[in-house]
PDB file of C-alpha atoms and ligand atoms in Angstrom:
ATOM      1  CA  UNK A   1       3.939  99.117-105.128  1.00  0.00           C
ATOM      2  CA  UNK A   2       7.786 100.872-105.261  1.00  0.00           C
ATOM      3  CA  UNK A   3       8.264 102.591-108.102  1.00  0.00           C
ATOM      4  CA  UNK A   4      11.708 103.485-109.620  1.00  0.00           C
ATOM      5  CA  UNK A   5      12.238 105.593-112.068  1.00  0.00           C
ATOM      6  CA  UNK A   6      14.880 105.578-114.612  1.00  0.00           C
ATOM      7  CA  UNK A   7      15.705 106.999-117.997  1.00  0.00           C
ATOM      8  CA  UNK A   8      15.304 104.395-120.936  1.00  0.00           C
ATOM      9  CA  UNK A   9      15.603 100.442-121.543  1.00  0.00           C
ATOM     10  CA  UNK A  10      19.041 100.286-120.848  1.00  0.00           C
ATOM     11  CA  UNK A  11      18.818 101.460-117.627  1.00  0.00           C
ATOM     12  CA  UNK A  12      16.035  99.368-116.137  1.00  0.00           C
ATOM     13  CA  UNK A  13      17.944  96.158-117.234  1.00  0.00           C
ATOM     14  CA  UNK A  14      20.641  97.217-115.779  1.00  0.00           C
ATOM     15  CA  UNK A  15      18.714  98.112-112.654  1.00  0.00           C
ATOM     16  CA  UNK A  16      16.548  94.979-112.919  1.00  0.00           C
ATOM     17  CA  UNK A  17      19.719  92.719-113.355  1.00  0.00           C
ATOM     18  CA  UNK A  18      21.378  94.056-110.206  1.00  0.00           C
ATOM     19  CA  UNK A  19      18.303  93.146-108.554  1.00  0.00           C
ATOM     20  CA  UNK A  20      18.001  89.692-109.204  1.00  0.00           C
ATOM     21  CA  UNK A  21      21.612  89.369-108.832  1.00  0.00           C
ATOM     22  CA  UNK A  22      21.721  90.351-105.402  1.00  0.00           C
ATOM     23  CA  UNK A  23      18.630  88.084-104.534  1.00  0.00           C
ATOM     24  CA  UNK A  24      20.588  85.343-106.051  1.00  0.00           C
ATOM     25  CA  UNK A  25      23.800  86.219-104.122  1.00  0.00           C
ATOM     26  CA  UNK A  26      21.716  86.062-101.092  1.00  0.00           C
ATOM     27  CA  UNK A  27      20.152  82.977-101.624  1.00  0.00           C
ATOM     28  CA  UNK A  28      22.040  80.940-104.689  1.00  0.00           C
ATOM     29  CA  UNK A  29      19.405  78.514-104.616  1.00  0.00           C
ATOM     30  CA  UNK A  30      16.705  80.985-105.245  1.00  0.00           C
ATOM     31  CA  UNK A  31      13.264  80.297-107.298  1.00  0.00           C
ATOM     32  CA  UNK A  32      13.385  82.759-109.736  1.00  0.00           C
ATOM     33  CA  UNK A  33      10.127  83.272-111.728  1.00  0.00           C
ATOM     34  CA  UNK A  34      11.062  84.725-115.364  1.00  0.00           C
ATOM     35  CA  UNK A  35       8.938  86.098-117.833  1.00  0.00           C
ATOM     36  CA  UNK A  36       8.975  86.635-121.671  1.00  0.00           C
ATOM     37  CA  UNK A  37       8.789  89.262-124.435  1.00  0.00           C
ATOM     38  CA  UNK A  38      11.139  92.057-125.240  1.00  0.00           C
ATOM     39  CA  UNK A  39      11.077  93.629-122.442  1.00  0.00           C
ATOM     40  CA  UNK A  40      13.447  91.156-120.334  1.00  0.00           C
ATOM     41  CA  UNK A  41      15.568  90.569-122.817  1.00  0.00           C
ATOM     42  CA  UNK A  42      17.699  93.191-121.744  1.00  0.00           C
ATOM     43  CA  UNK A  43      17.989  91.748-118.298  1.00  0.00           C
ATOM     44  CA  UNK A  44      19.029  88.969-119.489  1.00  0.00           C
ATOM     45  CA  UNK A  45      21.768  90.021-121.123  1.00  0.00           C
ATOM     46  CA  UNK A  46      22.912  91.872-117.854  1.00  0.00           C
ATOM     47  CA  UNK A  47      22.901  88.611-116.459  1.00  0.00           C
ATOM     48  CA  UNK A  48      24.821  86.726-118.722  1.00  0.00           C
ATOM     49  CA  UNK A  49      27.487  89.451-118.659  1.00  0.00           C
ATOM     50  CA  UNK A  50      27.308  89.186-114.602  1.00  0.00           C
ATOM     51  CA  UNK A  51      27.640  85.219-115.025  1.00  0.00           C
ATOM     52  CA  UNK A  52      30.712  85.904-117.122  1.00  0.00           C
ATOM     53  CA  UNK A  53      32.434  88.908-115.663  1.00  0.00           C
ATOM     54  CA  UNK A  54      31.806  88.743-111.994  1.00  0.00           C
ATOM     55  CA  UNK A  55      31.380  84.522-111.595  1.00  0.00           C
ATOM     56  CA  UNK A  56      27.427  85.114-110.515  1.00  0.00           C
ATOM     57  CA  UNK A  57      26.598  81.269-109.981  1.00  0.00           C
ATOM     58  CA  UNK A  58      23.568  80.154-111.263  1.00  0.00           C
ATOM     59  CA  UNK A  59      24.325  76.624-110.710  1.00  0.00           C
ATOM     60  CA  UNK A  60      21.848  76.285-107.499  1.00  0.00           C
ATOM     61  CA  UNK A  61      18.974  78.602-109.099  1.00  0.00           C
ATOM     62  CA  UNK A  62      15.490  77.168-110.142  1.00  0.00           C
ATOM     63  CA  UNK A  63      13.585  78.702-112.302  1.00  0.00           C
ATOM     64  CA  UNK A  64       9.698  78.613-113.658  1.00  0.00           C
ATOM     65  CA  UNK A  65       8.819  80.410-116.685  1.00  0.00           C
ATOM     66  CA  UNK A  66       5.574  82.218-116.680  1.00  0.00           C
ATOM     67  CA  UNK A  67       3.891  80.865-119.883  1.00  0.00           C
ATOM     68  CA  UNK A  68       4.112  78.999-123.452  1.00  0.00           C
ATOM     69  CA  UNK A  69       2.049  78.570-126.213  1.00  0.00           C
ATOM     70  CA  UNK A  70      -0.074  76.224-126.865  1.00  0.00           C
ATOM     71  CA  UNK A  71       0.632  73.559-129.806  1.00  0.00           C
ATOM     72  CA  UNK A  72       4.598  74.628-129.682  1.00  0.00           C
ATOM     73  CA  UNK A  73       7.452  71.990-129.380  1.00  0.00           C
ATOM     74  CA  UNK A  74      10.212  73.302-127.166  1.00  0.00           C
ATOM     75  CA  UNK A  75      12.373  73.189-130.640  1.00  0.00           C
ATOM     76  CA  UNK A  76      10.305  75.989-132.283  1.00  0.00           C
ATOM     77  CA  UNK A  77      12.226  79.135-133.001  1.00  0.00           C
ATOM     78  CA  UNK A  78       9.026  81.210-131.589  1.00  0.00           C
ATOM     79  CA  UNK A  79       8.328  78.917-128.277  1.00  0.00           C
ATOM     80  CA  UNK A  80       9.270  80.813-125.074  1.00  0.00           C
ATOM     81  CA  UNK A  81      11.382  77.444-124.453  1.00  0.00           C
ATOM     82  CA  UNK A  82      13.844  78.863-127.104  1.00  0.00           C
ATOM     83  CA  UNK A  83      13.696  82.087-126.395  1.00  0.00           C
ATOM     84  CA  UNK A  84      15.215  81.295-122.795  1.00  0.00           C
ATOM     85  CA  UNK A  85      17.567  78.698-124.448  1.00  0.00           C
ATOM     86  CA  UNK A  86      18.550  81.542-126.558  1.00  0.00           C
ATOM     87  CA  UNK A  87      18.690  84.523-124.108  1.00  0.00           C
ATOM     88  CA  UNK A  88      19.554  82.721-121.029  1.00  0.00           C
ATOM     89  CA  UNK A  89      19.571  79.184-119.919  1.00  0.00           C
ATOM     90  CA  UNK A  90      22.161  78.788-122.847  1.00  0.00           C
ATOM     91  CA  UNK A  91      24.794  81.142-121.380  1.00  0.00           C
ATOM     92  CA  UNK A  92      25.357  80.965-117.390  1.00  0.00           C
ATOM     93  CA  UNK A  93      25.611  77.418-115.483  1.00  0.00           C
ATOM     94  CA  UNK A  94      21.727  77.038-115.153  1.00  0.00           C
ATOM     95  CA  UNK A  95      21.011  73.181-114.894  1.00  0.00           C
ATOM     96  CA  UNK A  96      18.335  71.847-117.476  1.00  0.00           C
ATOM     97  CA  UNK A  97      16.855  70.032-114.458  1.00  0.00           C
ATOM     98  CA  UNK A  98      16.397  73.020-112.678  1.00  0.00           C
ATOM     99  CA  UNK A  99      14.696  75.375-115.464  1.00  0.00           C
ATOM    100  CA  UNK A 100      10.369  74.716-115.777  1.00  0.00           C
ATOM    101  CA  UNK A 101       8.229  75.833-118.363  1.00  0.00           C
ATOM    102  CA  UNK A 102       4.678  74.897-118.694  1.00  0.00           C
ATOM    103  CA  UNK A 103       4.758  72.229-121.702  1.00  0.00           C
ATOM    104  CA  UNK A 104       2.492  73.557-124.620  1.00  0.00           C
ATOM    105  CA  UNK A 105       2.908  70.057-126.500  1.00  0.00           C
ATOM    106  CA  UNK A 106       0.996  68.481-123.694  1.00  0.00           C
ATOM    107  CA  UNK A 107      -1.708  65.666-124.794  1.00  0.00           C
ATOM    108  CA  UNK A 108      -3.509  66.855-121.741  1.00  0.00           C
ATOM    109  CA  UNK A 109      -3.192  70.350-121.258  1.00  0.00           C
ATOM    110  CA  UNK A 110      -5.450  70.661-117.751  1.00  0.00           C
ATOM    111  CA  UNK A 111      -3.336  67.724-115.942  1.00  0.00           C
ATOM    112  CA  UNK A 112      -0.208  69.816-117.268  1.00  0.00           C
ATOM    113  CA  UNK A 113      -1.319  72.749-115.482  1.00  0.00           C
ATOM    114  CA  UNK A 114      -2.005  70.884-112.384  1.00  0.00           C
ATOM    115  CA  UNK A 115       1.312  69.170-112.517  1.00  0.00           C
ATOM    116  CA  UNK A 116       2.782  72.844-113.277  1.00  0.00           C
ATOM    117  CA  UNK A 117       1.352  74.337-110.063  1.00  0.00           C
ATOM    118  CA  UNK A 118       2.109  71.242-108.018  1.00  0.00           C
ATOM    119  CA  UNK A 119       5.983  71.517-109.160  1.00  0.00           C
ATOM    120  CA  UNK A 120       6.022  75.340-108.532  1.00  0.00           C
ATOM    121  CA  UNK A 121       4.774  74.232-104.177  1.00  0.00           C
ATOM    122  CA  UNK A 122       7.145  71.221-104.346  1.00  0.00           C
ATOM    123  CA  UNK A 123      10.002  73.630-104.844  1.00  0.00           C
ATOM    124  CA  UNK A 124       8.931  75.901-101.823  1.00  0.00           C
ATOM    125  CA  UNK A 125       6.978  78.157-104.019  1.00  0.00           C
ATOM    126  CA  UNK A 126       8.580  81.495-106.089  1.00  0.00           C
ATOM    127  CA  UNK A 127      10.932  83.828-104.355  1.00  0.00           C
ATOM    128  CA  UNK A 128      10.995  86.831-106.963  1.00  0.00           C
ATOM    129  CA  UNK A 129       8.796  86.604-110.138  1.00  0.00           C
ATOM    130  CA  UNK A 130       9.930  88.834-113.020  1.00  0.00           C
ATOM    131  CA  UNK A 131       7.083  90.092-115.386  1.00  0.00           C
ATOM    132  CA  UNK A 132       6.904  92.483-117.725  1.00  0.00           C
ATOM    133  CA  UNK A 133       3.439  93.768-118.980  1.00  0.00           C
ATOM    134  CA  UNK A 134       0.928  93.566-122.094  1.00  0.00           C
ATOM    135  CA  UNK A 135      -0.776  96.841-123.883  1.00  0.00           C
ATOM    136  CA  UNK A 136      -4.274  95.520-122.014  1.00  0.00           C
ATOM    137  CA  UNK A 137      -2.294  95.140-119.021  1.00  0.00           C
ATOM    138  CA  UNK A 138      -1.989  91.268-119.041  1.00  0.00           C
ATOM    139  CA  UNK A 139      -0.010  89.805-116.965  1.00  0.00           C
ATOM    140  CA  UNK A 140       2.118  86.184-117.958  1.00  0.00           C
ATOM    141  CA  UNK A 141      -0.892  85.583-120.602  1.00  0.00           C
ATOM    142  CA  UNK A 142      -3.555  86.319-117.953  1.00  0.00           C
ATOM    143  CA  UNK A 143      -5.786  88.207-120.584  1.00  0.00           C
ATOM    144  CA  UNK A 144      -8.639  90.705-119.311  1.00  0.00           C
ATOM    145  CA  UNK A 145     -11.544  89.063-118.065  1.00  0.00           C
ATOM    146  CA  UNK A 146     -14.280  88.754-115.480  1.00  0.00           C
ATOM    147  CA  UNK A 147     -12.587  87.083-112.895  1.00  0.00           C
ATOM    148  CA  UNK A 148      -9.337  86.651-111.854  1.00  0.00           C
ATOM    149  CA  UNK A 149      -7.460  82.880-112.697  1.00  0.00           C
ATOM    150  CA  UNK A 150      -5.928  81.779-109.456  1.00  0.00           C
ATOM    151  CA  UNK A 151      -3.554  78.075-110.770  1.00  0.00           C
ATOM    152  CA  UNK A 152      -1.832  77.581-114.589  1.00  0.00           C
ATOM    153  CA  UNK A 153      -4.588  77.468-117.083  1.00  0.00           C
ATOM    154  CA  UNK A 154      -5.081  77.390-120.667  1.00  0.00           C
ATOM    155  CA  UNK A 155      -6.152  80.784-122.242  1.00  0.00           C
ATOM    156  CA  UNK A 156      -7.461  81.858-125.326  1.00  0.00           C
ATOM    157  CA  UNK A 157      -5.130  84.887-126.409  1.00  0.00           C
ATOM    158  CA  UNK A 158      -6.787  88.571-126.834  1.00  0.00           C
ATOM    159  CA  UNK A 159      -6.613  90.170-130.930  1.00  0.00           C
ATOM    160  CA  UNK A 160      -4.715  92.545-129.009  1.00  0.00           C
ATOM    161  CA  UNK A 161      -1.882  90.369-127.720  1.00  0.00           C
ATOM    162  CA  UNK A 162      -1.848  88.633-131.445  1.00  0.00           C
ATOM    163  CA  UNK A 163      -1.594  91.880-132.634  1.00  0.00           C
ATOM    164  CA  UNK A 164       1.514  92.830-130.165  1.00  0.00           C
ATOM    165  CA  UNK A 165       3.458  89.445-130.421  1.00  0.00           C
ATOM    166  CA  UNK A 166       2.885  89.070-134.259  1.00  0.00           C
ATOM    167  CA  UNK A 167       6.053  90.560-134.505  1.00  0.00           C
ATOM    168  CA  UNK A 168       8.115  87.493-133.439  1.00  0.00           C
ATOM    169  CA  UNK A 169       6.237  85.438-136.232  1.00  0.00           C
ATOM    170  CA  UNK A 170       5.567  86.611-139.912  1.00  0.00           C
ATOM    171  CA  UNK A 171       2.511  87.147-139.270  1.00  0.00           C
ATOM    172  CA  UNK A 172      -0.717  87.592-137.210  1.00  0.00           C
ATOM    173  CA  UNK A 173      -2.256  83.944-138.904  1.00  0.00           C
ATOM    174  CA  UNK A 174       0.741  82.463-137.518  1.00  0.00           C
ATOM    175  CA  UNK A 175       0.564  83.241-133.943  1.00  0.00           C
ATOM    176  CA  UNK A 176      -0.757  80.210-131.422  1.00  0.00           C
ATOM    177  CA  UNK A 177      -4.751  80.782-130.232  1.00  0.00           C
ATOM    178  CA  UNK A 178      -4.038  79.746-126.927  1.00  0.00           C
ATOM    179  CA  UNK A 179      -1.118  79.701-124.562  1.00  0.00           C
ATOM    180  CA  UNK A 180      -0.675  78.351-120.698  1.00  0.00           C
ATOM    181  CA  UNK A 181      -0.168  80.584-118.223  1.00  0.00           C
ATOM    182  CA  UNK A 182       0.468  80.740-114.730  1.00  0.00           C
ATOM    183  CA  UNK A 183      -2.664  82.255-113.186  1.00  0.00           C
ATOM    184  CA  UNK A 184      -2.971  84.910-111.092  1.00  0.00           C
ATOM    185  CA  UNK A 185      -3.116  83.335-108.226  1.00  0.00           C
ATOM    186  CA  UNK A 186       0.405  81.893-108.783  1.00  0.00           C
ATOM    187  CA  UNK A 187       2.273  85.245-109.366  1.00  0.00           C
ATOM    188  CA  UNK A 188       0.470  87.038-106.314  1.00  0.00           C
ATOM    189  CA  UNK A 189       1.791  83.955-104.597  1.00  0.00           C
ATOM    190  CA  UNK A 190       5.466  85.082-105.297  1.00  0.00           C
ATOM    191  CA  UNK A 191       7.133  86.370-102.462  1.00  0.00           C
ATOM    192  CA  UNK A 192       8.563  89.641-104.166  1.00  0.00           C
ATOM    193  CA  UNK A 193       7.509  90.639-108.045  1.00  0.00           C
ATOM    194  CA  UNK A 194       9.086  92.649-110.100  1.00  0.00           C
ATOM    195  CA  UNK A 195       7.526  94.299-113.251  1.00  0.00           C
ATOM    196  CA  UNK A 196       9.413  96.176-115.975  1.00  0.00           C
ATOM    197  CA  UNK A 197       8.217  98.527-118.306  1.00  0.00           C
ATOM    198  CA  UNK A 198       9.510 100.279-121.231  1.00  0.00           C
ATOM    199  CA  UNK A 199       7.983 102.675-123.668  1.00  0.00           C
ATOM    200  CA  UNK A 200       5.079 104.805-124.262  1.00  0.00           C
ATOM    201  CA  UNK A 201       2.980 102.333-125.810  1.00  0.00           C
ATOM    202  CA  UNK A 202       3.016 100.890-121.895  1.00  0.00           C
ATOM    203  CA  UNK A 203       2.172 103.849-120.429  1.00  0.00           C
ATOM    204  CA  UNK A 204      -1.901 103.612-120.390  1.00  0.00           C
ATOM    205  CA  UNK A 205      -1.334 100.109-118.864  1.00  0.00           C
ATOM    206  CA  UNK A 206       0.936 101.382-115.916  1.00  0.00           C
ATOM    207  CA  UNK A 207      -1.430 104.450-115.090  1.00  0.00           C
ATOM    208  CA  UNK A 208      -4.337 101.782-114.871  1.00  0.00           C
ATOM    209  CA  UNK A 209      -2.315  99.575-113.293  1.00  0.00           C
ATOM    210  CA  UNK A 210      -0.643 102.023-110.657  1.00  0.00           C
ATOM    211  CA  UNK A 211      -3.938 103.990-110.134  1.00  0.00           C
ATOM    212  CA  UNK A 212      -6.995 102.338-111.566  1.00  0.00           C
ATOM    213  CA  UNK A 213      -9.803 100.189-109.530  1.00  0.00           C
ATOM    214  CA  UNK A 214      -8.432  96.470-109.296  1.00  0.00           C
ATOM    215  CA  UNK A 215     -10.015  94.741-111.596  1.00  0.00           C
ATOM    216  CA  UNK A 216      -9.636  91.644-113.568  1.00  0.00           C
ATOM    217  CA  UNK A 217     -10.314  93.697-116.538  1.00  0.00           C
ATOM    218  CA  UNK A 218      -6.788  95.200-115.867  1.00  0.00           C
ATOM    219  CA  UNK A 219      -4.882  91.688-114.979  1.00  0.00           C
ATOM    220  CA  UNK A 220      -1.814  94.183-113.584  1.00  0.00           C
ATOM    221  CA  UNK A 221      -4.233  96.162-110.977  1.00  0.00           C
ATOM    222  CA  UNK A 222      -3.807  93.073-108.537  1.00  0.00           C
ATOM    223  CA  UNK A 223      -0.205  93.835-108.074  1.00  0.00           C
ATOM    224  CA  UNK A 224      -2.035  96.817-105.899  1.00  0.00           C
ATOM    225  CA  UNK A 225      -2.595  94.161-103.571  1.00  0.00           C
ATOM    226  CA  UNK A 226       1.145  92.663-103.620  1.00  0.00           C
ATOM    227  CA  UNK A 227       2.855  93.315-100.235  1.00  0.00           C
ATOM    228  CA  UNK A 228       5.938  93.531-102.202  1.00  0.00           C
ATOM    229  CA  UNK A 229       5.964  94.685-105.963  1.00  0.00           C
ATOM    230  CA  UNK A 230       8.635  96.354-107.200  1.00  0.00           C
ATOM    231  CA  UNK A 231       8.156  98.515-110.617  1.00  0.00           C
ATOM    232  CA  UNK A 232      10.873  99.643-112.486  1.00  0.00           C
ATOM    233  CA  UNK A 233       9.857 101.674-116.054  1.00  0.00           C
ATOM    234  CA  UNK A 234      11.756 104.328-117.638  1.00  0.00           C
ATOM    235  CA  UNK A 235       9.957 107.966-118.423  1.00  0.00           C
ATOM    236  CA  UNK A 236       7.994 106.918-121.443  1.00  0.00           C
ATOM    237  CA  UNK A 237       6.119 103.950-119.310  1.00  0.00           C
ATOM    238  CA  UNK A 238       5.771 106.466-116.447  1.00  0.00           C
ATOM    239  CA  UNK A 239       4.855 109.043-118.997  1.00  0.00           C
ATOM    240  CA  UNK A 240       1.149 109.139-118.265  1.00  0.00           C
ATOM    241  CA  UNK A 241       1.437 108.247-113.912  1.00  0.00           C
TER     242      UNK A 241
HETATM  243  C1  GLP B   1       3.756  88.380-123.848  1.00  0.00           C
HETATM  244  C2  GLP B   1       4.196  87.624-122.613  1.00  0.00           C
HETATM  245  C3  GLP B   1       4.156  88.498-121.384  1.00  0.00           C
HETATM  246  C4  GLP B   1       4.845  89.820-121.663  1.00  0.00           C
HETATM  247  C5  GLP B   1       4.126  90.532-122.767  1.00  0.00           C
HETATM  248  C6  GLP B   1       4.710  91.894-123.086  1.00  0.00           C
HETATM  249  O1  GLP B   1       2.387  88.414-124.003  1.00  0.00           O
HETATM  250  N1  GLP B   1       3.407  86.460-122.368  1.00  0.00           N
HETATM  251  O2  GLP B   1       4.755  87.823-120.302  1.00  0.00           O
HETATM  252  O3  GLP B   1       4.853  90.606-120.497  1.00  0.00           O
HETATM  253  O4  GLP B   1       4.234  89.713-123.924  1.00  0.00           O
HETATM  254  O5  GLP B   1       5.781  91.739-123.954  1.00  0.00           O
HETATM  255  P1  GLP B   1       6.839  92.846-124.324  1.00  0.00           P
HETATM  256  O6  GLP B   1       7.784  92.884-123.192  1.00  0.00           O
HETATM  257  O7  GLP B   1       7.456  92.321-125.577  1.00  0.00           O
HETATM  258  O8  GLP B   1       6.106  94.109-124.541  1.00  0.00           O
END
């Protein structure tokens, strides 16, 4: 895995933006995996400014989104279907019919995974997935356990991650049991990946996940494995590597 090193937040979506920019430029009609959380936020809002200041087209890009919860309509202020409205499919020339998220008001949830993984080969599979990274090292919602989840699946979310997204809902009751995610499978599929990571709390997961056995207890350690993973975290993630 590259790593680059930078200072703080700022800097990595900055860093991380000028990356997916220049895929983009070199293919406009790139598959662009994106990811959730706090972390990419930032990113995004490199990219909108990018969209607005310097005419980077979107208008050709697909994009899948890593994950949703379970039991949320796309209207919800917490789904991750808002959250992209809201931080990026809102603001540059994206086309609705080019944006996927796995549906997590699906009456059948395992036909909505296979029709997930069967859109992501129909559109020639993902050029560059973006991911950031859980506490417990989870990866999209791929949650420590004994085996690693190759296609979209339904998971049942750790106390760990409730704990860690229960600040986007008022409280820890409130967020969903169970999410779909893209499994790992799907991401290692990606042609490049590129994880972000901010902050100390992320540090323990990036040492285990840069230098630890690769294990499905440690979702990230597979990226070990990924011809072409790209991490950039600023010196509190790297803190501990
Ligand atoms: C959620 C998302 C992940 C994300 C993780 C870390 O669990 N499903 O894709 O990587 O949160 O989020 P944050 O960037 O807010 O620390």
């Amino acid at each position: 895995m590259r790593i680059i090193k930078v200072k703080n937040y700022e800097k990595i979506s900055h860093s991380a933006a000028n990356v997916i920019a220049a895929q983009i430029l070199l293919k406009p009609d790139l598959v662009l995996g994106l990811a959730t959380g706090s972390s990419p936020i930032g990113i995004y809002e490199e990219l909108v400014k990018k969209h607005q200041l310097w005419d980077l087209d979107f208008s050709e890009v697909r994009t899948v989104n890593l994950d949703e919860y379970c039991g949320m309509e796309a209207e919800d202020l917490q789904s991750y279907h808002y959250f992209m409205r809201k931080h990026l499919f809102d603001k540059v020339n994206l086309k609705l019919e080019n944006v996927h998220l796995p549906d997590g008001k699906a009456s059948d949830i395992a036909e909505e995974c296979v029709n997930y993984d069967a859109m992501i080969r129909k559109l020639g599979g993902i050029d560059l997935q973006l991911l950031g990274i859980g506490r417990n090292g989870h990866i999209g919602f791929n949650e420590p356990s004994d085996s690693f989840p190759l296609g979209t699946h339904c998971v049942k979310l750790t106390s760990s991650t409730i704990e860690a997204n229960q600040r986007f809902f008022g409280s820890t009751g409130e967020v969903p049991r169970q999410a779909i995610t893209m499994g790992i499978g799907s991401i290692m599929k990606a042609r490049r990946i590129l994880l972000v990571a901010s902050g100390k709390d992320k540090a323990e997961a990036i040492r285990e996940m840069l230098t630890g056995p690769i294990t499905p207890k440690h979702p990230a350690s597979v990226l070990q494995l990924h011809p072409d993973a790209v991490l950039i975290g600023d010196e509190e993630a790297l803190s501990d590597y």
